[in-house]
XYZ file of C-alpha atoms in Angstrom:
248
model
C 67.181 92.222 55.548
C 63.648 93.409 56.312
C 62.482 95.604 59.193
C 60.935 92.668 61.031
C 64.242 90.789 60.829
C 65.897 93.725 62.578
C 63.222 94.164 65.270
C 62.590 90.454 65.813
C 65.687 88.637 64.585
C 65.531 84.906 64.028
C 67.344 82.964 66.708
C 69.838 80.376 65.511
C 68.959 76.904 66.900
C 72.649 76.084 67.370
C 74.240 79.131 69.014
C 70.941 80.598 70.372
C 71.911 84.052 69.091
C 70.324 86.159 66.339
C 71.137 84.618 62.967
C 74.297 86.189 61.514
C 74.052 86.412 57.760
C 77.136 88.633 57.560
C 79.198 85.457 57.373
C 77.846 84.976 53.870
C 79.068 88.424 52.868
C 82.505 87.759 54.306
C 82.763 84.628 52.241
C 83.399 82.355 55.209
C 83.684 78.720 54.194
C 80.421 76.911 54.920
C 78.146 74.361 53.284
C 74.781 76.017 53.780
C 72.570 76.069 50.664
C 72.262 79.733 49.684
C 69.389 79.540 47.228
C 66.443 78.392 49.361
C 66.374 80.892 52.211
C 68.026 78.651 54.799
C 70.593 81.333 55.631
C 67.767 83.345 57.229
C 67.075 80.580 59.747
C 70.521 79.479 60.929
C 73.990 81.025 61.027
C 75.936 79.653 58.054
C 78.838 78.601 60.270
C 76.414 76.922 62.690
C 74.861 74.941 59.852
C 78.156 73.058 59.644
C 77.662 71.931 63.247
C 74.303 70.258 62.670
C 74.624 66.513 63.426
C 73.351 65.109 60.153
C 73.062 61.325 60.104
C 75.949 59.974 58.074
C 75.927 56.870 55.886
C 75.772 53.976 56.060
C 72.157 54.074 57.212
C 69.530 51.430 57.848
C 67.432 50.888 54.722
C 64.300 50.662 56.857
C 64.449 53.250 59.664
C 67.233 55.556 58.421
C 69.403 55.329 61.545
C 73.169 55.265 61.207
C 74.677 51.779 61.366
C 78.295 51.089 62.191
C 78.678 48.017 59.993
C 78.579 49.114 56.371
C 78.180 45.518 55.196
C 74.694 45.300 56.749
C 71.514 46.665 55.169
C 69.509 47.007 58.379
C 70.151 48.024 61.966
C 69.793 45.386 64.682
C 66.280 46.543 65.624
C 64.918 46.464 62.075
C 66.606 43.106 61.500
C 64.696 41.606 64.418
C 61.355 43.436 64.441
C 58.544 43.792 61.954
C 58.242 47.306 60.557
C 54.951 47.828 58.691
C 56.109 51.042 57.006
C 58.042 50.853 53.736
C 60.985 53.071 54.625
C 61.793 55.983 56.905
C 64.116 58.923 56.286
C 65.757 60.506 59.318
C 67.803 63.701 59.199
C 69.760 64.373 62.395
C 71.328 62.290 65.145
C 69.113 62.749 68.192
C 71.855 61.634 70.566
C 73.767 64.812 69.725
C 73.227 67.656 72.184
C 72.516 70.190 69.424
C 69.720 68.121 67.895
C 68.239 67.295 71.294
C 68.133 70.936 72.346
C 66.726 72.031 69.005
C 63.823 69.573 69.228
C 63.177 70.488 72.873
C 63.020 74.200 72.043
C 60.709 73.542 69.098
C 58.326 71.497 71.234
C 58.397 73.304 74.566
C 59.842 76.799 74.088
C 57.663 78.007 71.220
C 60.511 78.097 68.698
C 58.116 77.434 65.844
C 60.545 78.876 63.303
C 62.714 75.793 63.762
C 60.017 73.853 61.926
C 60.762 75.932 58.811
C 64.444 75.067 59.022
C 63.783 71.353 59.518
C 61.425 71.254 56.534
C 63.966 73.043 54.338
C 66.705 70.597 55.340
C 64.477 67.582 54.677
C 63.536 68.945 51.257
C 67.058 69.999 50.325
C 68.566 66.627 51.197
C 65.792 64.224 50.203
C 63.392 65.871 47.733
C 64.131 63.453 44.873
C 63.587 60.379 47.011
C 60.415 61.715 48.629
C 58.901 62.681 45.275
C 59.765 59.222 43.913
C 57.469 57.667 46.525
C 54.514 59.231 44.645
C 52.507 59.725 47.818
C 49.096 61.353 47.989
C 49.507 63.150 51.304
C 51.671 64.041 54.263
C 50.132 62.980 57.578
C 51.733 64.442 60.731
C 51.719 62.354 63.901
C 49.053 64.045 66.037
C 49.296 65.221 69.633
C 46.440 64.892 72.122
C 43.972 67.834 72.014
C 44.817 68.796 75.598
C 48.512 69.001 74.757
C 47.826 70.991 71.603
C 45.698 73.400 73.616
C 48.346 73.962 76.283
C 51.235 74.189 73.795
C 49.304 76.057 71.122
C 50.498 73.917 68.216
C 51.649 70.500 67.070
C 55.332 70.790 66.156
C 55.146 67.871 63.729
C 52.268 69.471 61.872
C 54.274 72.694 61.519
C 57.089 70.779 59.814
C 54.606 68.891 57.619
C 52.865 72.084 56.496
C 56.120 73.698 55.385
C 57.423 70.523 53.750
C 54.127 70.111 51.914
C 54.491 73.621 50.503
C 58.056 72.964 49.388
C 57.316 69.647 47.665
C 53.723 70.327 46.608
C 52.284 67.460 48.640
C 48.888 67.910 50.382
C 48.977 67.822 54.171
C 46.091 65.982 55.823
C 46.263 66.346 59.619
C 42.796 64.901 60.187
C 43.533 61.463 58.743
C 44.960 60.387 62.095
C 43.955 61.523 65.597
C 45.333 61.071 69.092
C 42.550 59.179 70.813
C 44.160 58.713 74.210
C 46.495 60.854 76.283
C 49.789 59.128 77.045
C 52.813 59.816 79.209
C 55.938 61.080 77.410
C 57.834 58.324 75.616
C 61.244 59.674 76.632
C 62.825 57.468 79.257
C 60.640 54.427 78.543
C 62.117 51.204 77.204
C 60.810 49.578 74.021
C 58.190 47.405 75.763
C 56.914 50.279 77.891
C 56.642 52.484 74.815
C 54.539 49.881 73.047
C 52.207 49.568 76.045
C 52.010 53.342 76.408
C 50.878 53.761 72.788
C 48.303 50.968 72.771
C 45.040 52.416 71.381
C 46.587 55.899 71.492
C 45.865 56.635 67.812
C 42.709 56.228 65.752
C 41.378 57.101 62.292
C 40.298 60.718 61.935
C 37.506 62.335 59.958
C 39.472 62.601 56.709
C 39.628 59.608 54.377
C 42.997 57.890 54.370
C 44.892 58.168 51.051
C 46.388 55.104 49.387
C 50.014 56.216 49.645
C 50.948 58.154 52.760
C 54.009 59.876 54.184
C 53.834 59.769 57.982
C 55.879 62.584 59.518
C 57.150 62.559 63.096
C 59.709 64.580 65.020
C 61.844 61.881 66.665
C 62.435 58.195 65.893
C 63.952 56.067 68.662
C 62.482 52.574 69.066
C 60.039 53.024 66.185
C 56.990 52.432 68.379
C 55.107 55.562 67.304
C 55.835 55.011 63.619
C 54.721 51.377 63.862
C 51.467 52.050 65.741
C 50.471 54.951 63.488
C 51.300 52.926 60.374
C 49.097 50.073 61.607
C 46.160 52.483 61.994
C 46.735 53.991 58.540
C 46.939 50.571 56.874
C 43.765 49.475 58.634
C 42.113 52.696 57.419
C 42.800 52.050 53.735
C 46.413 53.033 53.113
C 48.294 50.652 50.848
C 51.790 51.987 51.494
C 53.168 54.143 54.317
C 56.543 55.873 54.197
C 58.102 57.766 57.079
C 60.041 60.978 57.622
C 61.528 61.930 60.987
C 63.472 65.038 61.884
C 65.771 63.106 64.217
C 66.637 59.514 64.982
C 68.724 57.939 67.682
C 68.764 56.033 70.910
C 66.249 56.661 73.668
């Protein structure tokens, strides 16, 4: 443990206390990967409490589905999804995941982005690499929101994931052209109206094969609108990665 870890200890996103790595030394039973530095970002025993999405999952959006005989969730069965496939990691309806994403976005817990990127890579690296994509494109926030917050949480995750998987991150391929109200609490139709003309092509050329990275997938409105812009800008295939997925 370094001096900075002692003076400014990492806060566990589950128990909200300084990360306790002594559990590793005691040999406590846990499933945390011990070879990629994740034990510095979350208590090993708290890792077991993370609400990972369990199979079966929708082959399109990555949400959990109750009926294992079906390939798609009800939403993806009924609605057109222009992206190829989306991977989602945690169940957003769980209180732990909801609080973790809130703290990342609004309480300056930027270190949670490192943990999320490590989990995504550890669980899905082979699949992501198999997509053979040219770039990671984070869903942008409006410049006014970035200025007040100081960062775009999705871009933080993308930057770390890009380092881990050696995929270029291109945040200027897509821009937020219009400020919108928060999506939380809106139904599917209201979300679609809220995002109309909200995104536009940026100054960077759009690659042919793109991974679009967002923090939360609920109705799929953001993923759909951003994918439409990317396809219109020259992308041939768009895949998605979301930190969490669940109901609104």
